[in-house]
Amino acid sequence: MAATVTPAPGSRGVKRESGYVGARQNRLASLIETDRPEILASYGRRLAGPGLQDSVARNRMVDICAQILADTVRSVRAGHIGIDRSSAREGGQALAWAEIHPRDILQAAETLFSVVVSSIMRSVAAEPELLPESQIAIVALNDSISMRIRAKA
């Protein structure tokens, strides 16, 4: 069954509308949600940098990671990129409030991207038919991270 591809108003990527594609979107979103505790724990363990040794700053970064994962899952389910802009602004403000050095923020973003993409690719390796949906997940992940960094600036 071929998917109907239509641009989603105000979003990047495409919206895919078919029962089979929708099932794959839900499957990948569910796998990301299932991996969420391990993603958050792995991310928290891997955070490095002088500005992230403080438990308050580290916990703030893990909280922001949870928001980014929610954006990613929501986008995968919808079949197009849909970032919660108010949440992104709050995340950027939280970064500014914590006075975390930009170098540490970029390193934390790189770590988050690596941890989440690794999780997504493990899911795709186990279920190769999820590859098209993984593209939405990775773009949403990147956009959500970038939006928070820009909001901090």
XYZ file of N, CA, C and O in Angstrom:
612
model
N 0.843 -1.177 0.000
C 0.000 0.000 0.000
C 0.886 1.236 0.000
O 1.726 1.410 0.859
N 0.729 2.103 -0.958
C 1.546 3.316 -1.069
C 1.048 4.375 -0.110
O -0.142 4.513 0.126
N 1.970 5.117 0.426
C 1.622 6.200 1.343
C 1.345 7.468 0.555
O 1.975 7.730 -0.458
N 0.402 8.240 1.010
C 0.160 9.555 0.457
C 1.126 10.507 1.138
O 1.226 10.518 2.359
N 1.850 11.275 0.365
C 2.836 12.183 0.931
C 2.369 13.607 0.681
O 2.178 14.019 -0.454
N 2.151 14.342 1.771
C 1.750 15.735 1.662
C 2.567 16.555 2.637
O 2.852 16.095 3.738
N 2.964 17.754 2.266
C 3.695 18.600 3.206
C 2.794 18.963 4.381
O 1.616 19.223 4.203
N 3.345 18.946 5.551
C 2.601 19.353 6.743
C 2.742 20.857 6.891
O 3.853 21.371 6.855
N 1.642 21.569 7.024
C 1.713 23.031 7.143
C 2.618 23.445 8.303
O 2.484 22.931 9.405
N 3.536 24.335 8.006
C 4.392 24.887 9.053
C 5.401 23.919 9.627
O 5.929 24.137 10.698
N 5.660 22.804 8.947
C 6.609 21.856 9.502
C 7.614 21.447 8.446
O 7.416 21.658 7.268
N 8.699 20.846 8.898
C 9.693 20.308 7.986
C 9.356 18.859 7.738
O 8.675 18.222 8.504
N 9.851 18.328 6.668
C 9.635 16.924 6.372
C 8.318 16.715 5.670
O 7.737 17.629 5.109
N 7.851 15.484 5.704
C 6.598 15.144 5.050
C 5.693 14.431 6.032
O 6.143 13.861 7.008
N 4.437 14.489 5.725
C 3.463 13.755 6.519
C 3.068 12.539 5.702
O 2.693 12.653 4.548
N 3.184 11.395 6.279
C 2.843 10.165 5.588
C 1.524 9.655 6.145
O 1.382 9.518 7.347
N 0.600 9.385 5.250
C -0.742 9.007 5.696
C -1.163 7.693 5.071
O -1.665 7.651 3.970
N -0.955 6.613 5.746
C -1.519 5.326 5.368
C -1.510 4.462 6.612
O -0.739 4.683 7.536
N -2.367 3.479 6.618
C -2.457 2.618 7.786
C -1.154 1.926 8.104
O -0.720 1.867 9.247
N -0.471 1.397 7.078
C 0.773 0.682 7.292
C 1.861 1.623 7.800
O 2.559 1.321 8.758
N 1.960 2.781 7.153
C 2.965 3.762 7.583
C 2.647 4.238 8.992
O 3.521 4.347 9.836
N 1.361 4.510 9.270
C 0.964 4.938 10.610
C 1.330 3.906 11.664
O 1.750 4.256 12.762
N 1.199 2.624 11.315
C 1.566 1.569 12.259
C 3.066 1.585 12.527
O 3.504 1.404 13.665
N 3.858 1.835 11.487
C 5.313 1.917 11.672
C 5.684 3.142 12.506
O 6.576 3.073 13.357
N 5.011 4.252 12.257
C 5.262 5.457 13.059
C 4.996 5.164 14.528
O 5.813 5.500 15.393
N 3.863 4.558 14.812
C 3.520 4.228 16.197
C 4.501 3.228 16.789
O 4.844 3.314 17.972
N 4.958 2.277 15.976
C 5.903 1.270 16.464
C 7.217 1.929 16.878
O 7.728 1.681 17.961
N 7.778 2.776 16.003
C 9.043 3.425 16.355
C 8.854 4.348 17.558
O 9.691 4.362 18.473
N 7.766 5.097 17.587
C 7.506 5.979 18.735
C 7.435 5.163 20.022
O 8.000 5.550 21.051
N 6.780 4.015 19.975
C 6.675 3.147 21.163
C 8.037 2.606 21.580
O 8.330 2.508 22.779
N 8.865 2.248 20.601
C 10.209 1.757 20.933
C 11.047 2.846 21.593
O 11.777 2.580 22.553
N 10.947 4.072 21.091
C 11.680 5.183 21.721
C 11.178 5.395 23.142
O 11.979 5.563 24.074
N 9.860 5.363 23.319
C 9.303 5.528 24.670
C 9.751 4.407 25.597
O 10.052 4.647 26.774
N 9.799 3.184 25.086
C 10.252 2.045 25.892
C 11.706 2.228 26.302
O 12.097 1.893 27.429
N 12.523 2.771 25.392
C 13.948 2.988 25.676
C 14.213 4.256 26.482
O 15.348 4.496 26.905
N 13.181 5.065 26.699
C 13.351 6.362 27.363
C 14.125 6.286 28.679
O 15.083 7.052 28.870
N 13.782 5.376 29.612
C 14.547 5.336 30.870
C 16.037 5.059 30.644
O 16.887 5.687 31.284
N 16.356 4.148 29.733
C 17.760 3.848 29.458
C 18.443 5.007 28.742
O 19.604 5.310 29.013
N 17.731 5.677 27.838
C 18.295 6.842 27.152
C 18.641 7.921 28.179
O 19.750 8.469 28.168
N 17.704 8.226 29.071
C 17.941 9.259 30.076
C 19.086 8.875 31.010
O 19.939 9.709 31.336
N 19.128 7.605 31.427
C 20.191 7.158 32.329
C 21.551 7.206 31.634
O 22.535 7.689 32.207
N 21.606 6.728 30.406
C 22.862 6.744 29.652
C 23.338 8.178 29.420
O 24.523 8.487 29.591
N 22.408 9.042 29.050
C 22.747 10.448 28.835
C 23.293 11.064 30.120
O 24.343 11.726 30.109
N 22.619 10.847 31.224
C 23.067 11.391 32.508
C 24.458 10.916 32.888
O 25.273 11.689 33.395
N 24.757 9.644 32.614
C 26.091 9.100 32.921
C 27.166 9.691 32.026
O 28.306 9.848 32.449
N 26.825 9.998 30.790
C 27.818 10.452 29.813
C 28.042 11.950 29.803
O 28.960 12.426 29.134
N 27.211 12.700 30.513
C 27.413 14.152 30.545
C 28.773 14.455 31.146
O 29.148 13.912 32.176
N 29.509 15.315 30.486
C 30.843 15.689 30.951
C 30.994 17.192 30.821
O 30.131 17.870 30.279
N 32.085 17.679 31.309
C 32.359 19.110 31.211
C 32.280 19.734 32.577
O 31.458 19.350 33.408
N 33.130 20.711 32.810
C 33.184 21.347 34.128
C 31.849 21.940 34.565
O 31.498 21.874 35.735
N 31.091 22.506 33.637
C 29.822 23.132 33.992
C 28.708 22.142 34.259
O 27.631 22.527 34.695
N 28.967 20.858 34.004
C 27.917 19.846 34.181
C 28.219 18.880 35.319
O 27.549 17.877 35.467
N 29.217 19.185 36.123
C 29.533 18.329 37.258
C 28.574 18.567 38.423
O 28.356 17.689 39.246
N 28.007 19.750 38.458
C 27.025 20.104 39.478
C 25.753 19.287 39.251
O 25.245 19.218 38.125
N 25.219 18.669 40.296
C 24.040 17.813 40.135
C 22.810 18.599 39.670
O 21.983 18.070 38.932
N 22.695 19.863 40.052
C 21.556 20.676 39.613
C 21.628 20.881 38.095
O 20.638 20.697 37.384
N 22.811 21.247 37.596
C 22.977 21.453 36.154
C 22.767 20.147 35.404
O 22.095 20.106 34.363
N 23.297 19.058 35.919
C 23.147 17.750 35.278
C 21.672 17.347 35.236
O 21.169 16.909 34.202
N 20.963 17.514 36.349
C 19.537 17.165 36.385
C 18.735 18.043 35.431
O 17.787 17.580 34.796
N 19.096 19.312 35.321
C 18.421 20.220 34.399
C 18.606 19.729 32.965
O 17.677 19.729 32.168
N 19.809 19.297 32.632
C 20.081 18.795 31.286
C 19.294 17.512 31.011
O 18.777 17.318 29.910
N 19.176 16.633 31.988
C 18.399 15.398 31.809
C 16.915 15.735 31.642
O 16.222 15.126 30.815
N 16.422 16.732 32.378
C 15.024 17.169 32.211
C 14.787 17.703 30.797
O 13.760 17.421 30.178
N 15.732 18.474 30.301
C 15.622 19.003 28.938
C 15.661 17.855 27.934
O 14.926 17.855 26.949
N 16.497 16.858 28.195
C 16.555 15.673 27.342
C 15.181 15.002 27.275
O 14.740 14.589 26.196
N 14.491 14.902 28.395
C 13.151 14.291 28.418
C 12.190 15.086 27.534
O 11.359 14.504 26.817
N 12.292 16.422 27.550
C 11.446 17.256 26.689
C 11.764 17.013 25.208
O 10.866 16.937 24.372
N 13.039 16.884 24.912
C 13.469 16.644 23.531
C 12.972 15.285 23.053
O 12.508 15.147 21.917
N 13.041 14.292 23.912
C 12.505 12.968 23.557
C 11.005 13.047 23.298
O 10.496 12.408 22.369
N 10.287 13.827 24.104
C 8.838 13.986 23.893
C 8.565 14.622 22.539
O 7.658 14.181 21.805
N 9.346 15.638 22.155
C 9.213 16.255 20.829
C 9.459 15.222 19.732
O 8.752 15.176 18.726
N 10.483 14.400 19.929
C 10.854 13.395 18.929
C 9.748 12.363 18.759
O 9.336 12.065 17.636
N 9.232 11.855 19.861
C 8.158 10.855 19.812
C 6.902 11.446 19.178
O 6.271 10.814 18.317
N 6.556 12.655 19.569
C 5.367 13.317 19.009
C 5.503 13.481 17.494
O 4.571 13.237 16.738
N 6.685 13.855 17.037
C 6.927 14.030 15.606
C 6.832 12.706 14.852
O 6.236 12.638 13.776
N 7.419 11.659 15.411
C 7.352 10.347 14.758
C 5.902 9.901 14.639
O 5.463 9.461 13.577
N 5.143 10.042 15.709
C 3.723 9.634 15.668
C 2.940 10.438 14.635
O 2.095 9.896 13.942
N 3.227 11.727 14.537
C 2.505 12.602 13.613
C 2.951 12.394 12.166
O 2.213 12.697 11.236
N 4.167 11.890 11.977
C 4.690 11.704 10.638
C 5.305 12.958 10.059
O 5.598 13.021 8.865
N 5.495 13.973 10.883
C 6.153 15.213 10.462
C 6.766 15.874 11.686
O 6.436 15.542 12.813
N 7.648 16.817 11.437
C 8.357 17.477 12.524
C 7.408 18.434 13.234
O 6.839 19.324 12.604
N 7.239 18.239 14.531
C 6.381 19.103 15.332
C 7.018 19.342 16.691
O 6.901 18.514 17.584
N 7.713 20.454 16.813
C 8.446 20.777 18.042
C 7.609 21.722 18.890
O 7.036 22.686 18.387
N 7.538 21.438 20.182
C 6.825 22.295 21.129
C 7.696 23.530 21.391
O 8.644 23.487 22.159
N 7.368 24.627 20.712
C 8.194 25.838 20.795
C 8.222 26.437 22.205
O 9.241 26.953 22.639
N 7.112 26.384 22.919
C 7.112 26.949 24.280
C 8.023 26.124 25.185
O 8.749 26.677 26.002
N 8.018 24.820 25.019
C 8.906 23.954 25.794
C 10.363 24.228 25.433
O 11.237 24.254 26.294
N 10.618 24.473 24.150
C 11.983 24.779 23.710
C 12.467 26.090 24.316
O 13.607 26.191 24.762
N 11.595 27.109 24.337
C 11.974 28.393 24.940
C 12.272 28.208 26.423
O 13.254 28.733 26.942
N 11.428 27.434 27.110
C 11.654 27.185 28.537
C 12.972 26.453 28.744
O 13.712 26.749 29.680
N 13.268 25.480 27.859
C 14.536 24.756 27.948
C 15.713 25.671 27.751
O 16.719 25.587 28.452
N 15.609 26.590 26.782
C 16.674 27.567 26.557
C 16.854 28.488 27.738
O 17.970 28.807 28.143
N 15.739 28.899 28.338
C 15.805 29.755 29.522
C 16.420 28.997 30.694
O 17.192 29.556 31.463
N 16.100 27.715 30.810
C 16.683 26.904 31.883
C 18.188 26.785 31.700
O 18.949 26.829 32.669
N 18.627 26.650 30.448
C 20.069 26.599 30.181
C 20.733 27.918 30.575
O 21.799 27.932 31.176
N 20.088 29.026 30.235
C 20.642 30.342 30.567
C 20.689 30.531 32.081
O 21.678 31.016 32.625
N 19.624 30.128 32.766
C 19.554 30.288 34.215
C 20.645 29.490 34.900
O 21.249 29.932 35.874
N 20.924 28.313 34.380
C 21.929 27.445 34.996
C 23.343 27.936 34.749
O 24.286 27.421 35.337
N 23.482 28.946 33.880
C 24.792 29.503 33.567
C 25.786 28.420 33.138
O 26.927 28.399 33.580
N 25.310 27.532 32.279
C 26.165 26.486 31.746
C 26.914 27.068 30.553
O 26.326 27.715 29.696
N 28.197 26.855 30.520
C 29.045 27.399 29.460
C 28.598 26.843 28.107
O 28.260 25.655 27.999
N 28.577 27.673 27.061
C 28.167 27.204 25.723
C 28.931 25.961 25.255
O 28.363 25.085 24.608
N 30.214 25.863 25.598
C 31.006 24.684 25.220
C 30.400 23.422 25.836
O 30.279 22.389 25.177
N 29.985 23.518 27.103
C 29.395 22.363 27.777
C 28.020 22.026 27.200
O 27.643 20.854 27.107
N 27.272 23.066 26.806
C 25.956 22.836 26.200
C 26.115 22.106 24.868
O 25.392 21.143 24.585
N 27.078 22.538 24.067
C 27.296 21.869 22.773
C 27.768 20.434 22.971
O 27.338 19.523 22.249
N 28.626 20.219 23.951
C 29.082 18.859 24.233
C 27.909 18.002 24.719
O 27.776 16.849 24.323
N 27.045 18.567 25.551
C 25.866 17.839 26.032
C 24.916 17.529 24.878
O 24.330 16.441 24.820
N 24.766 18.466 23.947
C 23.907 18.246 22.780
C 24.462 17.124 21.913
O 23.709 16.260 21.437
N 25.769 17.121 21.707
C 26.399 16.060 20.927
C 26.202 14.702 21.600
O 25.889 13.707 20.937
N 26.341 14.676 22.908
C 26.139 13.440 23.654
C 24.700 12.963 23.529
O 24.449 11.782 23.265
N 23.760 13.878 23.683
C 22.345 13.514 23.568
C 22.043 12.965 22.181
O 21.409 11.920 22.045
N 22.506 13.660 21.151
C 22.258 13.216 19.782
C 22.797 11.800 19.581
O 22.117 10.929 19.043
N 24.004 11.561 20.059
C 24.640 10.250 19.913
C 23.851 9.157 20.641
O 23.603 8.079 20.090
N 23.448 9.425 21.864
C 22.719 8.425 22.663
C 21.374 8.091 22.016
O 21.003 6.916 21.881
N 20.642 9.118 21.595
C 19.308 8.886 21.031
C 19.402 8.223 19.658
O 18.667 7.265 19.380
N 20.302 8.690 18.804
C 20.434 8.080 17.472
C 20.874 6.623 17.601
O 20.381 5.754 16.868
N 21.747 6.326 18.531
C 22.157 4.931 18.746
C 20.957 4.066 19.124
O 20.805 2.946 18.627
N 20.106 4.579 19.977
C 18.905 3.845 20.374
C 17.980 3.622 19.173
O 17.469 2.516 18.959
N 17.773 4.680 18.392
C 16.911 4.578 17.211
C 17.496 3.560 16.219
O 16.759 2.724 15.681
N 18.795 3.599 16.004
C 19.419 2.689 15.033
C 19.372 1.236 15.504
O 19.272 0.331 14.675
N 19.424 1.007 16.821
C 19.244 -0.363 17.315
C 17.843 -0.859 16.972
O 17.663 -2.010 16.571
N 16.858 0.021 17.094
C 15.479 -0.348 16.740
C 15.372 -0.635 15.247
O 14.720 -1.604 14.839
N 16.009 0.185 14.430
C 15.964 -0.011 12.975
C 16.714 -1.285 12.584
O 16.282 -2.000 11.678
N 17.810 -1.577 13.258
C 18.543 -2.811 12.956
C 17.672 -4.034 13.225
O 17.704 -5.006 12.467
N 16.876 -3.972 14.279
C 15.985 -5.084 14.621
C 14.751 -5.127 13.716
O 14.213 -6.202 13.447
N 14.324 -3.938 13.245
C 13.120 -3.839 12.408
C 13.410 -2.860 11.260
O 13.035 -1.691 11.323
N 14.086 -3.344 10.205
C 14.518 -2.463 9.113
C 13.400 -1.665 8.440
O 13.662 -0.594 7.886
N 12.180 -2.133 8.506
C 11.069 -1.399 7.890
C 10.813 -0.056 8.578
O 10.074 0.780 8.059
N 11.439 0.182 9.726
C 11.274 1.447 10.446
C 12.240 2.532 9.969
O 12.197 3.655 10.466
N 13.081 2.212 8.996
C 14.073 3.185 8.523
C 13.455 4.514 8.085
O 13.939 5.574 8.500
N 12.375 4.532 7.278
C 11.818 5.843 6.885
C 11.362 6.680 8.087
O 11.559 7.893 8.114
N 10.795 6.041 9.081
C 10.337 6.766 10.273
C 11.516 7.258 11.099
O 11.428 8.282 11.779
N 12.645 6.541 11.020
C 13.826 6.979 11.774
C 14.327 8.325 11.258
O 14.887 9.112 12.016
N 14.110 8.599 9.980
C 14.524 9.893 9.430
C 13.756 11.025 10.095
O 14.331 12.057 10.436
N 12.460 10.843 10.273
C 11.649 11.852 10.965
C 12.165 12.023 12.393
O 12.328 13.148 12.876
N 12.447 10.915 13.056
C 12.921 10.972 14.442
C 14.230 11.747 14.544
O 14.393 12.605 15.428
N 15.146 11.492 13.642
C 16.465 12.129 13.717
C 16.379 13.620 13.390
O 17.010 14.445 14.058
N 15.578 13.980 12.407
C 15.413 15.412 12.097
C 14.710 16.120 13.257
O 15.105 17.221 13.648
N 13.689 15.491 13.825
C 12.990 16.098 14.973
C 13.937 16.257 16.158
O 13.928 17.297 16.832
N 14.744 15.250 16.408
C 15.731 15.317 17.486
C 16.668 16.496 17.271
O 16.878 17.312 18.170
N 17.217 16.604 16.074
C 18.119 17.698 15.748
C 17.426 19.057 15.902
O 17.987 19.988 16.496
N 16.212 19.171 15.364
C 15.489 20.446 15.443
C 15.184 20.832 16.890
O 15.298 22.000 17.267
N 14.786 19.863 17.693
C 14.451 20.154 19.084
C 15.686 20.598 19.865
O 15.634 21.558 20.641
N 16.804 19.917 19.649
C 18.058 20.318 20.303
C 18.457 21.723 19.850
O 18.755 22.593 20.670
N 18.445 21.938 18.537
C 18.864 23.230 17.977
C 17.993 24.370 18.473
O 18.493 25.451 18.784
N 16.692 24.132 18.545
C 15.771 25.178 18.985
C 16.078 25.592 20.423
O 16.041 26.775 20.752
N 16.414 24.633 21.264
C 16.735 24.955 22.663
C 18.061 25.707 22.762
O 18.192 26.623 23.562
N 19.015 25.320 21.954
C 20.296 26.030 21.968
C 20.103 27.468 21.492
O 20.631 28.411 22.094
N 19.323 27.660 20.428
C 19.054 29.014 19.945
C 18.293 29.837 20.986
O 18.551 31.023 21.149
N 17.373 29.204 21.705
C 16.604 29.923 22.727
C 17.511 30.361 23.874
O 17.268 31.361 24.533
N 18.585 29.624 24.114
C 19.535 29.958 25.180
C 20.374 31.158 24.775
O 20.741 31.983 25.593
N 20.661 31.263 23.473
C 21.586 32.297 22.985
C 21.089 33.700 23.177
O 20.098 34.121 23.429
